[in-house]
Amino acid sequence: MTMRRTLVAGNWKMNGSRTESAALLDGIRKGISAASRAEVAVCPPYILIPLAAEKLAGSPAVWGGQNLSVHKSGAYTGEISGPMLRDYGCTYVIVGHSERRTLYGETDAMVAEKYGAAQVAGLIPILCVGETLQEREANQTEAVVARQLDAVLDKHGIGSFKNAVIAYEPVWAIGTGKTATPQQAQEVHRFIRSRLTARDKTVAESTRILYGGSMKGSNAKELLAQPDIDGGLIGGASLQAEEFLTICRAAD
Ligand code: PGA
């Protein structure tokens, strides 16, 4: 009885030449059906966003960024802002990906700021949360995910989740080929939704929670069949049109 529209979002990370990306975008455009019930998005590197906008304009697919600055404009060398992403037609922006958190020192507080900056710019944040292997083995999964989630909930309120997406990405499953089992993922997705429900049941029912971490054509269907898994955030498997389209079809 849920009204949540499944979302399959490709996170290209730092991959793709212009030529490769043009071919990938053409392949996606050709392969997605206008009748698709699932929503399809790609998040290329900043520099390839104009190409995505050009190639996907008028198709059912949308595009987004992988990160954004907390500032709108100004003396922030090397940064890209939410309004700039919006100007290029971005719908989504990934916020707090584990690679940003671990490799670039993004704290829960910074991630919460970026989440707010995205919404102010008219972008839908895809807020990433997830535990490391060490944290899972220490039975810290729920505590870590709750902490990451509460940083945003406390700053922006449950109402902000009417226009946001959450991605549960166990760090140990990202790029490792070690996918969480559907049961492992569902357990954490249900926990995340219950955390939202405690603040507002209606919002919790409408918020999409994606799974990310080695999702691919061969395992997408059983993950997406779980009641609280509303789509996928796809890294490696989003770099080949056929593989990505297989996931999109599984989501349909
Ligand atoms: P993966 O990456 O699908 O390559 O594991 C997912 C992500 O990091 O968003």
GROMACS .gro file of C-alpha atoms and ligand atoms in nm:
model
  261
    1MET     CA    1   0.000   0.000   0.000
    2THR     CA    2   0.295   0.227  -0.031
    3MET     CA    3   0.315   0.510  -0.278
    4ARG     CA    4   0.691   0.513  -0.304
    5ARG     CA    5   0.825   0.523  -0.658
    6THR     CA    6   1.130   0.302  -0.697
    7LEU     CA    7   1.449   0.492  -0.782
    8VAL     CA    8   1.756   0.345  -0.949
    9ALA     CA    9   2.044   0.593  -0.937
   10GLY     CA   10   2.386   0.539  -1.093
   11ASN     CA   11   2.684   0.677  -0.904
   12TRP     CA   12   2.960   0.694  -1.164
   13LYS     CA   13   3.217   0.815  -0.910
   14MET     CA   14   3.534   0.940  -1.083
   15ASN     CA   15   3.490   0.740  -1.402
   16GLY     CA   16   3.430   0.806  -1.768
   17SER     CA   17   3.588   0.987  -2.061
   18ARG     CA   18   3.364   1.206  -2.276
   19THR     CA   19   3.347   0.937  -2.544
   20GLU     CA   20   3.270   0.653  -2.303
   21SER     CA   21   3.016   0.861  -2.119
   22ALA     CA   22   2.837   0.966  -2.437
   23ALA     CA   23   2.803   0.600  -2.536
   24LEU     CA   24   2.681   0.505  -2.187
   25LEU     CA   25   2.422   0.784  -2.185
   26ASP     CA   26   2.304   0.693  -2.535
   27GLY     CA   27   2.269   0.331  -2.425
   28ILE     CA   28   2.067   0.424  -2.118
   29ARG     CA   29   1.845   0.658  -2.315
   30LYS     CA   30   1.774   0.388  -2.573
   31GLY     CA   31   1.716   0.118  -2.316
   32ILE     CA   32   1.481   0.280  -2.069
   33SER     CA   33   1.117   0.254  -2.136
   34ALA     CA   34   0.894   0.559  -2.118
   35ALA     CA   35   0.639   0.332  -1.951
   36SER     CA   36   0.882   0.244  -1.672
   37ARG     CA   37   0.731   0.274  -1.327
   38ALA     CA   38   1.075   0.308  -1.172
   39GLU     CA   39   1.263   0.635  -1.188
   40VAL     CA   40   1.613   0.626  -1.335
   41ALA     CA   41   1.890   0.874  -1.251
   42VAL     CA   42   2.259   0.906  -1.326
   43CYS     CA   43   2.515   1.098  -1.121
   44PRO     CA   44   2.822   1.158  -1.336
   45PRO     CA   45   3.134   1.354  -1.237
   46TYR     CA   46   3.063   1.730  -1.238
   47ILE     CA   47   3.240   1.789  -1.566
   48LEU     CA   48   3.018   1.537  -1.746
   49ILE     CA   49   2.689   1.676  -1.615
   50PRO     CA   50   2.637   1.906  -1.920
   51LEU     CA   51   2.680   1.599  -2.141
   52ALA     CA   52   2.423   1.406  -1.935
   53ALA     CA   53   2.185   1.701  -1.959
   54GLU     CA   54   2.229   1.711  -2.336
   55LYS     CA   55   2.195   1.336  -2.386
   56LEU     CA   56   1.906   1.273  -2.148
   57ALA     CA   57   1.695   1.585  -2.208
   58GLY     CA   58   1.342   1.484  -2.298
   59SER     CA   59   1.397   1.123  -2.184
   60PRO     CA   60   1.243   0.973  -1.869
   61ALA     CA   61   1.589   0.965  -1.706
   62VAL     CA   62   1.711   1.244  -1.479
   63TRP     CA   63   2.060   1.334  -1.355
   64GLY     CA   64   2.235   1.462  -1.049
   65GLY     CA   65   2.564   1.546  -0.881
   66GLN     CA   66   2.778   1.337  -0.648
   67ASN     CA   67   2.854   1.617  -0.403
   68LEU     CA   68   2.804   1.991  -0.356
   69SER     CA   69   2.944   2.284  -0.164
   70VAL     CA   70   2.758   2.418   0.138
   71HIS     CA   71   2.802   2.766  -0.014
   72LYS     CA   72   2.605   2.922  -0.298
   73SER     CA   73   2.895   3.103  -0.467
   74GLY     CA   74   3.213   3.290  -0.386
   75ALA     CA   75   3.580   3.236  -0.313
   76TYR     CA   76   3.577   2.856  -0.272
   77THR     CA   77   3.832   2.736  -0.526
   78GLY     CA   78   3.752   2.396  -0.670
   79GLU     CA   79   3.398   2.376  -0.537
   80ILE     CA   80   3.063   2.342  -0.714
   81SER     CA   81   2.741   2.473  -0.561
   82GLY     CA   82   2.382   2.355  -0.547
   83PRO     CA   83   2.255   2.642  -0.765
   84MET     CA   84   2.517   2.550  -1.029
   85LEU     CA   85   2.394   2.189  -1.034
   86ARG     CA   86   2.036   2.309  -1.056
   87ASP     CA   87   2.131   2.539  -1.343
   88TYR     CA   88   2.237   2.228  -1.537
   89GLY     CA   89   1.906   2.058  -1.471
   90CYS     CA   90   2.014   1.828  -1.190
   91THR     CA   91   1.728   1.672  -0.994
   92TYR     CA   92   1.934   1.490  -0.732
   93VAL     CA   93   2.262   1.524  -0.548
   94ILE     CA   94   2.434   1.257  -0.342
   95VAL     CA   95   2.525   1.380   0.005
   96GLY     CA   96   2.752   1.212   0.258
   97HIS     CA   97   2.870   0.921   0.047
   98SER     CA   98   3.104   0.704   0.256
   99GLU     CA   99   3.394   0.793   0.026
  100ARG     CA  100   3.335   1.161   0.102
  101ARG     CA  101   3.312   1.084   0.472
  102THR     CA  102   3.624   0.868   0.493
  103LEU     CA  103   3.854   1.008   0.221
  104TYR     CA  104   3.757   1.376   0.247
  105GLY     CA  105   3.678   1.408   0.615
  106GLU     CA  106   3.309   1.496   0.586
  107THR     CA  107   3.159   1.488   0.933
  108ASP     CA  108   2.794   1.427   1.022
  109ALA     CA  109   2.760   1.802   1.076
  110MET     CA  110   2.906   1.886   0.733
  111VAL     CA  111   2.682   1.629   0.568
  112ALA     CA  112   2.379   1.782   0.741
  113GLU     CA  113   2.482   2.125   0.610
  114LYS     CA  114   2.517   1.992   0.257
  115TYR     CA  115   2.176   1.825   0.282
  116GLY     CA  116   2.025   2.164   0.370
  117ALA     CA  117   2.217   2.343   0.094
  118ALA     CA  118   2.085   2.091  -0.158
  119GLN     CA  119   1.724   2.151  -0.057
  120VAL     CA  120   1.765   2.529  -0.057
  121ALA     CA  121   1.892   2.499  -0.416
  122GLY     CA  122   1.590   2.289  -0.517
  123LEU     CA  123   1.782   1.962  -0.539
  124ILE     CA  124   1.671   1.635  -0.381
  125PRO     CA  125   1.949   1.507  -0.155
  126ILE     CA  126   2.031   1.137  -0.158
  127LEU     CA  127   2.161   1.107   0.196
  128CYS     CA  128   2.403   0.816   0.237
  129VAL     CA  129   2.443   0.632   0.566
  130GLY     CA  130   2.607   0.303   0.656
  131GLU     CA  131   2.844   0.121   0.888
  132THR     CA  132   3.194  -0.014   0.835
  133LEU     CA  133   3.273  -0.383   0.874
  134GLN     CA  134   3.436  -0.314   1.210
  135GLU     CA  135   3.125  -0.133   1.330
  136ARG     CA  136   2.900  -0.416   1.211
  137GLU     CA  137   3.113  -0.674   1.386
  138ALA     CA  138   3.097  -0.467   1.705
  139ASN     CA  139   2.715  -0.462   1.678
  140GLN     CA  140   2.723  -0.088   1.616
  141THR     CA  141   2.526  -0.085   1.290
  142GLU     CA  142   2.208   0.067   1.432
  143ALA     CA  143   2.395   0.313   1.653
  144VAL     CA  144   2.604   0.440   1.359
  145VAL     CA  145   2.313   0.469   1.119
  146ALA     CA  146   2.102   0.640   1.387
  147ARG     CA  147   2.380   0.891   1.457
  148GLN     CA  148   2.423   0.973   1.087
  149LEU     CA  149   2.049   1.008   1.040
  150ASP     CA  150   1.984   1.208   1.356
  151ALA     CA  151   2.248   1.467   1.257
  152VAL     CA  152   2.020   1.557   0.967
  153LEU     CA  153   1.687   1.503   1.144
  154ASP     CA  154   1.786   1.725   1.436
  155LYS     CA  155   1.907   2.006   1.208
  156HIS     CA  156   1.640   2.002   0.937
  157GLY     CA  157   1.347   1.820   1.089
  158ILE     CA  158   1.141   1.526   0.973
  159GLY     CA  159   0.949   1.754   0.733
  160SER     CA  160   1.263   1.787   0.521
  161PHE     CA  161   1.240   1.415   0.441
  162LYS     CA  162   0.928   1.472   0.234
  163ASN     CA  163   1.173   1.578  -0.032
  164ALA     CA  164   1.475   1.361   0.030
  165VAL     CA  165   1.602   1.013  -0.041
  166ILE     CA  166   1.810   0.799   0.195
  167ALA     CA  167   2.064   0.545   0.073
  168TYR     CA  168   2.175   0.270   0.309
  169GLU     CA  169   2.522   0.172   0.197
  170PRO     CA  170   2.712  -0.065   0.423
  171VAL     CA  171   3.074   0.042   0.368
  172TRP     CA  172   3.191  -0.321   0.359
  173ALA     CA  173   2.967  -0.384   0.058
  174ILE     CA  174   3.076  -0.085  -0.152
  175GLY     CA  175   3.290  -0.185  -0.447
  176THR     CA  176   3.378  -0.515  -0.282
  177GLY     CA  177   3.144  -0.752  -0.460
  178LYS     CA  178   3.017  -0.846  -0.111
  179THR     CA  179   2.650  -0.752  -0.127
  180ALA     CA  180   2.444  -0.742   0.190
  181THR     CA  181   2.192  -1.025   0.190
  182PRO     CA  182   1.836  -0.908   0.129
  183GLN     CA  183   1.761  -0.989   0.495
  184GLN     CA  184   2.061  -0.792   0.625
  185ALA     CA  185   1.966  -0.493   0.412
  186GLN     CA  186   1.595  -0.512   0.495
  187GLU     CA  187   1.673  -0.519   0.867
  188VAL     CA  188   1.861  -0.189   0.849
  189HIS     CA  189   1.610  -0.033   0.608
  190ARG     CA  190   1.333  -0.118   0.849
  191PHE     CA  191   1.533   0.032   1.133
  192ILE     CA  192   1.584   0.355   0.934
  193ARG     CA  193   1.214   0.377   0.854
  194SER     CA  194   1.120   0.316   1.217
  195ARG     CA  195   1.352   0.600   1.315
  196LEU     CA  196   1.158   0.828   1.076
  197THR     CA  197   0.824   0.687   1.193
  198ALA     CA  198   0.905   0.787   1.549
  199ARG     CA  199   0.899   1.149   1.427
  200ASP     CA  200   0.625   1.132   1.163
  201LYS     CA  201   0.451   0.825   1.027
  202THR     CA  202   0.324   0.983   0.705
  203VAL     CA  203   0.664   1.116   0.607
  204ALA     CA  204   0.828   0.783   0.698
  205GLU     CA  205   0.588   0.599   0.468
  206SER     CA  206   0.675   0.825   0.176
  207THR     CA  207   1.055   0.846   0.211
  208ARG     CA  208   1.245   0.630  -0.033
  209ILE     CA  209   1.529   0.427   0.113
  210LEU     CA  210   1.774   0.293  -0.146
  211TYR     CA  211   2.021   0.011  -0.096
  212GLY     CA  212   2.378   0.056  -0.222
  213GLY     CA  213   2.678  -0.174  -0.217
  214SER     CA  214   2.763  -0.414  -0.500
  215MET     CA  215   2.409  -0.418  -0.634
  216LYS     CA  216   2.406  -0.562  -0.985
  217GLY     CA  217   2.181  -0.719  -1.244
  218SER     CA  218   2.197  -1.061  -1.084
  219ASN     CA  219   2.106  -0.961  -0.727
  220ALA     CA  220   1.885  -0.655  -0.779
  221LYS     CA  221   1.554  -0.836  -0.793
  222GLU     CA  222   1.572  -1.004  -0.454
  223LEU     CA  223   1.704  -0.690  -0.285
  224LEU     CA  224   1.432  -0.475  -0.442
  225ALA     CA  225   1.166  -0.726  -0.338
  226GLN     CA  226   1.220  -0.635   0.028
  227PRO     CA  227   0.939  -0.422   0.170
  228ASP     CA  228   1.159  -0.133   0.284
  229ILE     CA  229   1.403  -0.129  -0.009
  230ASP     CA  230   1.278   0.135  -0.252
  231GLY     CA  231   1.556   0.131  -0.507
  232GLY     CA  232   1.930   0.121  -0.549
  233LEU     CA  233   2.235   0.343  -0.558
  234ILE     CA  234   2.459   0.169  -0.806
  235GLY     CA  235   2.833   0.224  -0.843
  236GLY     CA  236   3.032  -0.022  -1.054
  237ALA     CA  237   2.728  -0.175  -1.223
  238SER     CA  238   2.609   0.167  -1.344
  239LEU     CA  239   2.908   0.204  -1.578
  240GLN     CA  240   2.779  -0.045  -1.834
  241ALA     CA  241   2.449   0.033  -2.001
  242GLU     CA  242   2.324  -0.326  -2.022
  243GLU     CA  243   2.407  -0.408  -1.660
  244PHE     CA  244   2.249  -0.084  -1.538
  245LEU     CA  245   1.940  -0.139  -1.752
  246THR     CA  246   1.902  -0.490  -1.611
  247ILE     CA  247   1.877  -0.333  -1.264
  248CYS     CA  248   1.630  -0.070  -1.393
  249ARG     CA  249   1.411  -0.347  -1.535
  250ALA     CA  250   1.430  -0.543  -1.209
  251ALA     CA  251   1.300  -0.230  -1.036
  252ASP     CA  252   1.006  -0.198  -1.267
  253PGA     P1  253   2.912  -0.017  -0.578
  253PGA     O1  254   2.906   0.133  -0.521
  253PGA     O2  255   2.781  -0.045  -0.644
  253PGA     O3  256   3.026  -0.016  -0.676
  253PGA     O4  257   2.937  -0.107  -0.461
  253PGA     C1  258   2.788   0.184  -0.465
  253PGA     C2  259   2.813   0.324  -0.413
  253PGA     O5  260   2.924   0.350  -0.363
  253PGA     O6  261   2.726   0.412  -0.423
   0.00000   0.00000   0.00000
